[in-house]
Tab-separated table of C-alpha atoms and ligand atoms in Angstrom:
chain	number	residue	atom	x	y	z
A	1	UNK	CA	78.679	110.652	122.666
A	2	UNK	CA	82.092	109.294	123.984
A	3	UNK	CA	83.566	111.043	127.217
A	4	UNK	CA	86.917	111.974	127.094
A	5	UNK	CA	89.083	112.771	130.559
A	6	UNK	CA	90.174	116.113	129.806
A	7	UNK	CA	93.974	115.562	129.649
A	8	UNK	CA	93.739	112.617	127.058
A	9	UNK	CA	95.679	114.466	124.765
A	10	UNK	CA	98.169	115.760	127.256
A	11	UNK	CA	101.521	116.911	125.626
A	12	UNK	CA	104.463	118.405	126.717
A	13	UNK	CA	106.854	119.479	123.716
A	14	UNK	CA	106.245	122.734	122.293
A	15	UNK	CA	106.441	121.156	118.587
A	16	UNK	CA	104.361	118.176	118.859
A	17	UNK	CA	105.264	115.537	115.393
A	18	UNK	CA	102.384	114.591	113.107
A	19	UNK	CA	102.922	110.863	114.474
A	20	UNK	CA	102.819	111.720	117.814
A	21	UNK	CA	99.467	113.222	117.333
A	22	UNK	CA	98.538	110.781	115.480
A	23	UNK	CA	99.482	108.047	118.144
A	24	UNK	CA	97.557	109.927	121.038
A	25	UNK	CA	94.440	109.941	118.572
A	26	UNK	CA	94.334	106.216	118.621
A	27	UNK	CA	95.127	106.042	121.906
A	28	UNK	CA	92.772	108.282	123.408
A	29	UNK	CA	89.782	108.559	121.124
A	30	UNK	CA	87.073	105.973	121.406
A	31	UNK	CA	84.281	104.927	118.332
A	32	UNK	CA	81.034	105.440	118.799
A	33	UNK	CA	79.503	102.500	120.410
A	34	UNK	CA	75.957	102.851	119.146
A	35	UNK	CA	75.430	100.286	115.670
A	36	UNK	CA	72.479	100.003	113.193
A	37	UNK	CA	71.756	97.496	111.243
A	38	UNK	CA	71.374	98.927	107.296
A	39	UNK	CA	70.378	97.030	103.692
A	40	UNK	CA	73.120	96.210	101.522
A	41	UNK	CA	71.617	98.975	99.187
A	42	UNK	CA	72.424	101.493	101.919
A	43	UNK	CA	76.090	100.376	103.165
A	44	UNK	CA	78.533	101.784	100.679
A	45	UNK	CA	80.798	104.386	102.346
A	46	UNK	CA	79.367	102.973	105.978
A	47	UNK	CA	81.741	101.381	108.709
A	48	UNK	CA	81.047	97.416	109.348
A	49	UNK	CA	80.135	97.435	113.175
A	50	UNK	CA	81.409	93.570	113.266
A	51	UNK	CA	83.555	90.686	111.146
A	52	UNK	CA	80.940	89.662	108.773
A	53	UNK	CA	81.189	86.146	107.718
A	54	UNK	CA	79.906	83.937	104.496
A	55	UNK	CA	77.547	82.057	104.577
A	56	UNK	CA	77.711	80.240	101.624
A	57	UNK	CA	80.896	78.997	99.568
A	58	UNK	CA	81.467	81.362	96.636
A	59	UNK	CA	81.106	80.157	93.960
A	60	UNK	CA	78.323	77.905	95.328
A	61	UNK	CA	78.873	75.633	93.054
A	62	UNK	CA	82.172	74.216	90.815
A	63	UNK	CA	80.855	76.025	87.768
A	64	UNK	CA	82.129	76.680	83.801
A	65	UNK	CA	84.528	79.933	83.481
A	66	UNK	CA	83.698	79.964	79.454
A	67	UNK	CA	81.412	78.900	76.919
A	68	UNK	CA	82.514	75.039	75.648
A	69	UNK	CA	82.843	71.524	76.572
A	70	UNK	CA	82.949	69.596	79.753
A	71	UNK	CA	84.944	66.704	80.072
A	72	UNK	CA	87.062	64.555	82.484
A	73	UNK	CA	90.405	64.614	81.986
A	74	UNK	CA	91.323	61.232	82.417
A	75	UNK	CA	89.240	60.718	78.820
A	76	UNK	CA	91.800	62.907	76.940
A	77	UNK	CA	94.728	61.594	74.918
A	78	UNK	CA	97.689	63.526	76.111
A	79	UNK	CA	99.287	63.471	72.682
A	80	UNK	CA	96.885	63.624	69.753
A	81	UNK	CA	93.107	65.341	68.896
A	82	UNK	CA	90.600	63.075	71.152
A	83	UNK	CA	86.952	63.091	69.975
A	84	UNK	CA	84.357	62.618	72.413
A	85	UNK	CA	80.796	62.171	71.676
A	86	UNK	CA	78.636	64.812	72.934
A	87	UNK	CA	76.104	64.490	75.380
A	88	UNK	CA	74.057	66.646	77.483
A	89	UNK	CA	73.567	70.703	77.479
A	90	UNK	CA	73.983	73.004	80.380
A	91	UNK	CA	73.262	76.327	80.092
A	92	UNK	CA	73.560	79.478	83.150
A	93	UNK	CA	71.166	78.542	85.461
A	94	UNK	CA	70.816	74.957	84.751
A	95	UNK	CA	71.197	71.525	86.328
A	96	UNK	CA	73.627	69.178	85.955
A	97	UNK	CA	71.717	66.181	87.850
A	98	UNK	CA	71.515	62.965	85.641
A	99	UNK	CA	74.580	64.330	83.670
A	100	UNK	CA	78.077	62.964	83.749
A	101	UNK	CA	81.114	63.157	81.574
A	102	UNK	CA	82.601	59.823	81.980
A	103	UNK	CA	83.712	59.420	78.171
A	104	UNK	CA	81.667	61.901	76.875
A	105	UNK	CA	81.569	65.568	76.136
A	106	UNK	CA	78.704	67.816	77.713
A	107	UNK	CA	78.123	70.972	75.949
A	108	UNK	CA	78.467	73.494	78.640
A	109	UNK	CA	78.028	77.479	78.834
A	110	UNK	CA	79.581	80.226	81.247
A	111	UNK	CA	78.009	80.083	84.888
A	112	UNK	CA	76.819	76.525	83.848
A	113	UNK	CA	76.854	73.932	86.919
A	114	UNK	CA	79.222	71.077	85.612
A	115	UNK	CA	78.365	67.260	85.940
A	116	UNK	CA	80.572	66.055	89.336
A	117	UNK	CA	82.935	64.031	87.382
A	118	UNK	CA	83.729	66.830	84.764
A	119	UNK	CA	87.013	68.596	86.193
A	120	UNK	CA	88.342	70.652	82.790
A	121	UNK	CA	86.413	72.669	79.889
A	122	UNK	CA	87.185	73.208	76.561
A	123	UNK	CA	86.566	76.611	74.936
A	124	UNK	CA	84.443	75.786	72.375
A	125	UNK	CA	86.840	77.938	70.018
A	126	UNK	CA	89.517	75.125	70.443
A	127	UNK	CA	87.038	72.555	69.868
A	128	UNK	CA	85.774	71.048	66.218
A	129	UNK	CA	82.445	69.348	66.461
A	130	UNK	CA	80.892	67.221	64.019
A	131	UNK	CA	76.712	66.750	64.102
A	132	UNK	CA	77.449	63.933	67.563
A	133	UNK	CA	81.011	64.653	68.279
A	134	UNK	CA	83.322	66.852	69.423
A	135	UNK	CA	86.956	66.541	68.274
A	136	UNK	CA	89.292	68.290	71.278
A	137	UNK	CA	93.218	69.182	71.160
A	138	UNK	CA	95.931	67.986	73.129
A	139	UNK	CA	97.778	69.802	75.575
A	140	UNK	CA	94.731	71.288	77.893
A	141	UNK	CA	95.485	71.144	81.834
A	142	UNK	CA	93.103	69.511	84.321
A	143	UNK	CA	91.386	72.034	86.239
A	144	UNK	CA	91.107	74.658	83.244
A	145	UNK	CA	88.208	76.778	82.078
A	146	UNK	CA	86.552	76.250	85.495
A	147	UNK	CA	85.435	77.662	88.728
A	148	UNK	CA	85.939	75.430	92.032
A	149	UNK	CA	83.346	75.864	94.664
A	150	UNK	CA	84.769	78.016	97.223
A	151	UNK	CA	87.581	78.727	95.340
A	152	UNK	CA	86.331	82.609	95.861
A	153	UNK	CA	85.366	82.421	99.670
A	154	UNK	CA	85.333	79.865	101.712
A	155	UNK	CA	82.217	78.857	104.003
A	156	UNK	CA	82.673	80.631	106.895
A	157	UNK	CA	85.439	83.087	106.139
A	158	UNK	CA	85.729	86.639	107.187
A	159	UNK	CA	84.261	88.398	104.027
A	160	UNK	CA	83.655	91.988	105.597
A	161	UNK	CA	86.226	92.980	108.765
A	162	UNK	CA	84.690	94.684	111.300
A	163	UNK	CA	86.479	98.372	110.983
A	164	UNK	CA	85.731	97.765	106.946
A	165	UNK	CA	84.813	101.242	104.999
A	166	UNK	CA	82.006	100.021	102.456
A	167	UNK	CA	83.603	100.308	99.290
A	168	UNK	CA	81.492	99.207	95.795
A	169	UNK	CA	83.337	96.197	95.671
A	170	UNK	CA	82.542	94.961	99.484
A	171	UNK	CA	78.893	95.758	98.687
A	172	UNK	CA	79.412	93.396	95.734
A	173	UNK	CA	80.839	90.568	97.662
A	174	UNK	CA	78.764	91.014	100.613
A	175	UNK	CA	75.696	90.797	98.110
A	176	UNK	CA	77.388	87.810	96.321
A	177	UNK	CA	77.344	85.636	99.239
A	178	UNK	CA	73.933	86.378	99.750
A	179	UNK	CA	74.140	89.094	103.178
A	180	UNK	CA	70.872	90.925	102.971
A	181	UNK	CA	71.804	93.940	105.452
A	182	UNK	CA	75.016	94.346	107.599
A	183	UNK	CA	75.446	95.927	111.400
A	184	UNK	CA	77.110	99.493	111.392
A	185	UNK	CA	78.780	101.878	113.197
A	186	UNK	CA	76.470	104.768	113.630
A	187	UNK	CA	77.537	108.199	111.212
A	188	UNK	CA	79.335	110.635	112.879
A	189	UNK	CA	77.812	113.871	113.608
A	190	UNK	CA	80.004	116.633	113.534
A	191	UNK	CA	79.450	120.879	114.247
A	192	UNK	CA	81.172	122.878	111.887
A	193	UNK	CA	82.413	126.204	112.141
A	194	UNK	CA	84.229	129.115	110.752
A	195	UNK	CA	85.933	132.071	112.754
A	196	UNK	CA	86.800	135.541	111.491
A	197	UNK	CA	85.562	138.688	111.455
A	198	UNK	CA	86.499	138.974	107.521
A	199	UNK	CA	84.072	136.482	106.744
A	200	UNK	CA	81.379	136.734	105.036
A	201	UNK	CA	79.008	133.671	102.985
A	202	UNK	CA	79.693	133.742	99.018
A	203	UNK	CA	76.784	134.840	97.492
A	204	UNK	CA	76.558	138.102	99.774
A	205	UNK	CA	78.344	141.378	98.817
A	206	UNK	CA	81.533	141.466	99.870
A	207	UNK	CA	82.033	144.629	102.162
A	208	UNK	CA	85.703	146.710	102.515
A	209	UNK	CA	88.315	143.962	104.108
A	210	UNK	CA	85.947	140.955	103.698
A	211	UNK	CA	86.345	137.444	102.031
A	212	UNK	CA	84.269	134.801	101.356
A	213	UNK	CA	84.334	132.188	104.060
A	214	UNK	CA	85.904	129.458	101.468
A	215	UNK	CA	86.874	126.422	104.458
A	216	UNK	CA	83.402	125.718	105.401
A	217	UNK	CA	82.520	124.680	102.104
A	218	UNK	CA	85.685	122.524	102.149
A	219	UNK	CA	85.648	121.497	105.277
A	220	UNK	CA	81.847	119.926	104.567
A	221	UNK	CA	82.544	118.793	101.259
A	222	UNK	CA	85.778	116.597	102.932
A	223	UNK	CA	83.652	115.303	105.354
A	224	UNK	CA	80.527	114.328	103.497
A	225	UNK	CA	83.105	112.548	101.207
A	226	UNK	CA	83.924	110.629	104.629
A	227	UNK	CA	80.102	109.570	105.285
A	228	UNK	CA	79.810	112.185	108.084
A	229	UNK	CA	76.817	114.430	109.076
A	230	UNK	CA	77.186	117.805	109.313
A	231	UNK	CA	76.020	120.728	110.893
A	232	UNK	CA	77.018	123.416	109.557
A	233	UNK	CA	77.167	125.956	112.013
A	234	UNK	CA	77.886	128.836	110.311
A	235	UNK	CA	80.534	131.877	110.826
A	236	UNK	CA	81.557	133.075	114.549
A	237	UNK	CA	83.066	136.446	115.267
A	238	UNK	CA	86.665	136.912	116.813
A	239	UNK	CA	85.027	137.230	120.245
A	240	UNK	CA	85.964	134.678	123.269
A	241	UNK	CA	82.728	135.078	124.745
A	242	UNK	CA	80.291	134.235	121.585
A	243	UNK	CA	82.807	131.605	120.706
A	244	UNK	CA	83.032	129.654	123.988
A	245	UNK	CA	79.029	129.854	124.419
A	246	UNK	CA	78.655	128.489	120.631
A	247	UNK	CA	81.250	126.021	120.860
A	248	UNK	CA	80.126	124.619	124.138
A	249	UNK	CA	76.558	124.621	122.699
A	250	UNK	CA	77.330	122.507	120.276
A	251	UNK	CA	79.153	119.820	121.973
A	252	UNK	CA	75.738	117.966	122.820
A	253	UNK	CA	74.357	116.258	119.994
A	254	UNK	CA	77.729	116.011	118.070
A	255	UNK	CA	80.753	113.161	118.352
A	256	UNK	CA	83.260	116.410	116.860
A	257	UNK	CA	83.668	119.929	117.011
A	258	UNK	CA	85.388	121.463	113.796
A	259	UNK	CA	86.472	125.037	113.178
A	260	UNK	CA	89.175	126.985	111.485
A	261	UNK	CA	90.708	129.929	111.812
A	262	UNK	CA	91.496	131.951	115.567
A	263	UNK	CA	93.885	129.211	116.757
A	264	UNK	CA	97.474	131.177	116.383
A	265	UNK	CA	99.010	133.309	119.103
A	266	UNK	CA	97.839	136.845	117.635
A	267	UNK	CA	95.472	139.359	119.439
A	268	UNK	CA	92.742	138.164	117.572
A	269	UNK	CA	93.035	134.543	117.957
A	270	UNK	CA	90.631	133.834	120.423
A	271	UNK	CA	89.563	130.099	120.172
A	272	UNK	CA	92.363	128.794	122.049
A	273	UNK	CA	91.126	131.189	124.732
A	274	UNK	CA	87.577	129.982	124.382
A	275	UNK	CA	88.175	126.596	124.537
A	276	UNK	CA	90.293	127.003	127.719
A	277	UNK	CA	87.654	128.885	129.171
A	278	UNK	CA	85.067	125.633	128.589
A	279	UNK	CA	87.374	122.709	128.265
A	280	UNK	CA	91.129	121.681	127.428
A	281	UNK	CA	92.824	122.907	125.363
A	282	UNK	CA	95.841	120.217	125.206
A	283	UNK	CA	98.569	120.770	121.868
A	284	UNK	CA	98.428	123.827	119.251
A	285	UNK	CA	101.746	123.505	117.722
A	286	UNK	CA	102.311	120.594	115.608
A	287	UNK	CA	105.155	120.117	113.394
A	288	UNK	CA	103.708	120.066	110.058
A	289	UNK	CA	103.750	122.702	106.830
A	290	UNK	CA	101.282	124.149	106.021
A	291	UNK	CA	99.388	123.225	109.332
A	292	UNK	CA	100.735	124.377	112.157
A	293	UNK	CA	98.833	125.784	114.412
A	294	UNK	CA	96.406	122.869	114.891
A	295	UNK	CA	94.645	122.888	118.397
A	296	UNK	CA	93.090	120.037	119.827
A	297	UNK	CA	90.561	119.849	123.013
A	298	UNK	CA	88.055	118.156	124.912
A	299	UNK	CA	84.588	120.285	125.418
A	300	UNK	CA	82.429	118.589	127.742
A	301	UNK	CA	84.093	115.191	126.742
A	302	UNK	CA	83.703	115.798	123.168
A	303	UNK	CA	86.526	116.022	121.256
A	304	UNK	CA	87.363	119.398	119.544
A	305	UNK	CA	90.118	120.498	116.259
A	306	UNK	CA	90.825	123.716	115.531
A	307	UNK	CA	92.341	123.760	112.254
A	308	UNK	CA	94.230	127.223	110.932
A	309	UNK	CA	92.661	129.652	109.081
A	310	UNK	CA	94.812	129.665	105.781
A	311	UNK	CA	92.796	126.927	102.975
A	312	UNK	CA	96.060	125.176	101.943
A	313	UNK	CA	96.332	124.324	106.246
A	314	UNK	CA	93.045	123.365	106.390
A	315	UNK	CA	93.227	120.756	103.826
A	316	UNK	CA	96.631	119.224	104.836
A	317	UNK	CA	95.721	119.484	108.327
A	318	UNK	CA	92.260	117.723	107.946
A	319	UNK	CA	93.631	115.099	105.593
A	320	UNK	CA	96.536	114.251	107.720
A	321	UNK	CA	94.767	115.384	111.039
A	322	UNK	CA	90.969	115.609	111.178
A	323	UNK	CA	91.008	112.507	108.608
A	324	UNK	CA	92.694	110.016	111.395
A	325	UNK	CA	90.592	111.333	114.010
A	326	UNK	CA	87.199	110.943	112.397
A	327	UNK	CA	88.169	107.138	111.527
A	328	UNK	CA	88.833	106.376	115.195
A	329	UNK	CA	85.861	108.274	116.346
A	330	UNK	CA	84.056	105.952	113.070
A	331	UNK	CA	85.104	102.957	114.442
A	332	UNK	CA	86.653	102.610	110.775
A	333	UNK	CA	90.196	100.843	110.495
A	334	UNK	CA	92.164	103.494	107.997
A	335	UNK	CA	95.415	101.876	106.244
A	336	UNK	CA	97.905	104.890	106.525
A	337	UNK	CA	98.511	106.724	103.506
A	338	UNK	CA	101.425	105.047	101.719
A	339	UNK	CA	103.043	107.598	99.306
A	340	UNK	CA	103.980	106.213	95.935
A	341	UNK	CA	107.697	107.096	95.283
A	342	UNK	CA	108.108	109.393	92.507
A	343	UNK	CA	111.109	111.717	91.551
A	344	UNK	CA	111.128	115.286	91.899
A	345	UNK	CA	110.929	117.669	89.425
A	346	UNK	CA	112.250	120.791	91.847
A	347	UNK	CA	114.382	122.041	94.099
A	348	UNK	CA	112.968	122.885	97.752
A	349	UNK	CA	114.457	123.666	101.116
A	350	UNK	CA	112.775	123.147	104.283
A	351	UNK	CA	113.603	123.272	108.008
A	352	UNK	CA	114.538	119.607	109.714
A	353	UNK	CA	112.195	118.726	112.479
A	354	UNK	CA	108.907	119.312	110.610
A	355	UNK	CA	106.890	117.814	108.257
A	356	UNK	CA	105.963	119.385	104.679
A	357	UNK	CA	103.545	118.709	102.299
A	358	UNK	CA	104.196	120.453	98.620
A	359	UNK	CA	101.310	120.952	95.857
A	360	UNK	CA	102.420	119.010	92.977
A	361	UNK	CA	101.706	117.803	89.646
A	362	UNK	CA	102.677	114.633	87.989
A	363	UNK	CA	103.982	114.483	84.514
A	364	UNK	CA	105.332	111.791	83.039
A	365	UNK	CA	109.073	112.336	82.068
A	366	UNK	CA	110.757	111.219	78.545
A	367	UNK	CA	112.587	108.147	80.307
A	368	UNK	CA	108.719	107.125	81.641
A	369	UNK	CA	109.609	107.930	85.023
A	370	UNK	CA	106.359	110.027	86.997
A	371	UNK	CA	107.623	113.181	87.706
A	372	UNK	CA	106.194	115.576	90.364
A	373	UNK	CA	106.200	119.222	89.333
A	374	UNK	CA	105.853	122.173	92.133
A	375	UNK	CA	103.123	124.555	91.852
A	376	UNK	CA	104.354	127.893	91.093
A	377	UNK	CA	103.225	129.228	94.527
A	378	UNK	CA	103.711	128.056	97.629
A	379	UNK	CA	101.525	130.021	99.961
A	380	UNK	CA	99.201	128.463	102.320
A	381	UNK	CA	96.346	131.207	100.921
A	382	UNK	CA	96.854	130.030	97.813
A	383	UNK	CA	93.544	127.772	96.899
A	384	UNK	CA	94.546	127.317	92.937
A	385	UNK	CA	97.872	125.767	94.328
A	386	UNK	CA	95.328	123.358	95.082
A	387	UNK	CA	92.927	123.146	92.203
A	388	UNK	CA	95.606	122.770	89.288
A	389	UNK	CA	97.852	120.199	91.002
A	390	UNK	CA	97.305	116.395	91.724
A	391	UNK	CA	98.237	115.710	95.086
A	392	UNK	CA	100.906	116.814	98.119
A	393	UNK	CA	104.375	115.395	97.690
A	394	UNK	CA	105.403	114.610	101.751
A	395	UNK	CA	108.181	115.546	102.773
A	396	UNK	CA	109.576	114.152	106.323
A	397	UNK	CA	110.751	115.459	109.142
A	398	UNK	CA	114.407	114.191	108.593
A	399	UNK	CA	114.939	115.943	105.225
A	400	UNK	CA	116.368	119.321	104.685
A	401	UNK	CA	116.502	119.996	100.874
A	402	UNK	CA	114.775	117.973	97.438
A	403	UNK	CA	117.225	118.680	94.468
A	404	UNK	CA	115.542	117.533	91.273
A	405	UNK	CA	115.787	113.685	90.218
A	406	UNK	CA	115.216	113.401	94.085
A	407	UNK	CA	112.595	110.740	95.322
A	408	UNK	CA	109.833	111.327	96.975
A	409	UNK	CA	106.653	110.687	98.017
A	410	UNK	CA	103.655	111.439	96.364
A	411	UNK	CA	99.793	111.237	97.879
A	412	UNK	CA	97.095	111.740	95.007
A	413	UNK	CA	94.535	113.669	96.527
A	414	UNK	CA	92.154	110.776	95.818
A	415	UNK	CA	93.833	108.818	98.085
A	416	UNK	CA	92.326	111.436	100.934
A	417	UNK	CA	88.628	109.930	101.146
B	1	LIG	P1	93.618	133.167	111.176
B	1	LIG	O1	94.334	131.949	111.631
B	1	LIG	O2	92.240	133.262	111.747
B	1	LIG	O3	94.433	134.407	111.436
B	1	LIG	O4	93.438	133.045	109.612
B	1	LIG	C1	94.562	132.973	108.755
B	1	LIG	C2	94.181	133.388	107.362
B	1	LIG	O5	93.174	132.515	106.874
B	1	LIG	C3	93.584	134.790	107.284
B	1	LIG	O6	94.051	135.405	106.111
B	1	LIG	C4	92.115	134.527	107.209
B	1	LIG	O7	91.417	135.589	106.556
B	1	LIG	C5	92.057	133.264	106.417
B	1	LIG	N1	90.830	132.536	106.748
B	1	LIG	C6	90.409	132.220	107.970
B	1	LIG	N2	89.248	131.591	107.925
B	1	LIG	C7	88.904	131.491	106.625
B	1	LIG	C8	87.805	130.928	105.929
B	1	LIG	N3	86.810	130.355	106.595
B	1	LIG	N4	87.779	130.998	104.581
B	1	LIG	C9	88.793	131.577	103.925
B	1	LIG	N5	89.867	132.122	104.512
B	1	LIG	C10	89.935	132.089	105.858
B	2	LIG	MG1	90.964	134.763	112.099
């Protein structure tokens, strides 16, 4: 697991901004060093432990791009019909030794190797043939209808950057080139956790003053979606005793600690305590709505988050938090989220010096413009805020009020894993 000093996330304003968090997190957190080595059938969704590079030239080979005729451009009559007698047949998975086009026509299909002198193909559709010839129009550029060797990767080149998340399409490439298996960061193990003495596991009755503990399931579902083992460590009371033993228990054996809930400044908000009593406890106040509190620590060198308690905090905190932390800890190189500029279909006011995120909808607006529409209600309890909208529109720091035909910027939630 990767040892952190306990001050690597040392702090000193009282509201700490999302990007300065975000800036100590690269800083300070290490990946795992440990890599495997996994079949292409098993990488999707893994991190690439190393640049991975081609072996092979893709295409392999200069190849034909459509069912038709192979010629040499040289042979064509740049103003009138040429006809070329035809010669030769190359089908997918053929061979074009012996065969060249030099004043001839060679029937050709898609995937088909091409004779070395051929450089353009006809689509047969464009072409008239009669019984031995093939009668082709003017006006066709060299080079068209084809596929150059290469002209896809290069021998050599970078085809999988170390840092890479395994996405369908780098499996594709990686298996187009001909890579067998890949080196990988190992998967992040992380201990989850929820606090409260309110909670109680859905699918038991629900006593006087209890809910069901809803953030585990999120919290687990976000980070299987993020190719991370979990432990799910169930509920812990509101008691700084229980919670420092079980959170100190589980930092061996895991690369993150997760819980939610305890981390504000009431009477019964004891994991800041517990964590101070075991480790560091280094920010808890960071300037983002909903979100703030979010604590941050080190327990026995392992890093720790302690996201709020209210659902609506727990998601924006994890996807703008937890999300930035577990691709450093990965190994995995994360673009940052780039909002897509939409205009705003409300009016909000918020207070400068903090960051907002608002559940919103998109519509598309009579002029074509996307439009995003604010959920009805904007408390951070509210989970359906989250179910019947489309993504968070972000509000930064700098702004104090969104009048409609206002842009902003708008995060799908698919843009989160
Ligand atoms: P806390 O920060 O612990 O005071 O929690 C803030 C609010 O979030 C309270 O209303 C809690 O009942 C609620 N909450 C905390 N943890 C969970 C959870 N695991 N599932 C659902 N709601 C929770
Ligand atoms: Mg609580």
């Amino acid at each position: 697991m990767a040892q952190l000093t306990d001050d690597c996330f040392a702090f000193g304003g009282a509201l700490m901004p999302v990007d300065a968090a975000l800036r100590l997190i690269a800083d300070r957190i290490m990946p795992v060093a440990e890599t495997q080595e996994v079949r292409l059938s098993h990488a999707d969704g893994r991190v690439v432990a190393a640049d991975i590079l081609s072996p092979i030239a893709l295409p392999p080979f200069a190849n034909s791009a459509v069912d038709g005729y192979a010629v040499r451009h040289v042979d064509l009559d740049p103003d009138a019909p040429t006809q070329l007698p035809l010669r030769g047949r190359i089908a997918a998975g053929g061979s074009a030794t012996g065969l060249a086009a030099r004043q001839v026509a060679v029937r050709v299909f898609t995937g088909a190797p091409l004779p070395d002198d051929a450089d353009t193909v006809f689509m047969q559709e464009d072409a008239k043939t009669t019984p031995k010839h093939v009668i082709l129009p003017p006006g066709l550029r060299k080079g068209a209808n084809l596929r150059r060797a290469g002209e896809d990767v290069a021998r050599g080149a970078v085809v999988l950057p170390a840092g890479r998340r395994m996405r369908p399409q780098d499996v594709a490439l990686a298996a187009a080139v001909g890579i067998a298996s890949l080196p990988v960061r190992r998967q992040l193990k992380v201990a989850l956790f929820s606090t409260g003495d309110e909670l109680v596991e859905s699918g038991e009755v629900l006593a006087e003053g209890a809910i069901y503990d809803s953030n585990r399931l999120l919290l687990a579902a976000l980070l299987q979606r993020f190719g991370v083992q979990v432990s799910d460590l169930g509920i812990l009371r509101d008691d700084r005793d229980e919670l420092a033993g079980r959170l100190e228990a589980a930092a061996s054996g895991h690369d993150l600690i997760l819980t939610s809930g305890g981390v504000s400044t009431g009477e019964e908000d004891h994991v800041k305590a517990a964590v101070e009593s075991i480790g560091k406890l280094v920010f808890w106040r960071l300037a983002i709505k909903p979100g703030r509190p979010v604590a941050l620590g080190i327990i026995d060198g392992i890093p720790f988050a302690g996201l709020p308690g209210n659902p609506v905090a727990v998601f924006v905190t994890f996807c703008h938090v937890v999300r930035p932390l577990l691709a450093r800890l990965s190994g995995m190189q994360l673009s940052p989220l780039a909002p897509l500029e939409v205009r705003a279909a409300f009016s909000y006011k918020k207070k400068p010096g903090r960051r907002e995120y608002v559940r919103v909808s998109l519509r598309i607006s009579p002029d074509g413009k996307a439009e995003a529409v604010k959920h009805a209600q904007e408390g951070a309890g509210i989970l359906t805020s989250l179910t019947e909208t489309h993504g968070l529109a972000e509000l930064a720091e700098d702004v104090s009020t969104i009048a409609p035909g206002d842009a902003v910027g708008f995060l799908p939630y698919a843009m989160m894993w």
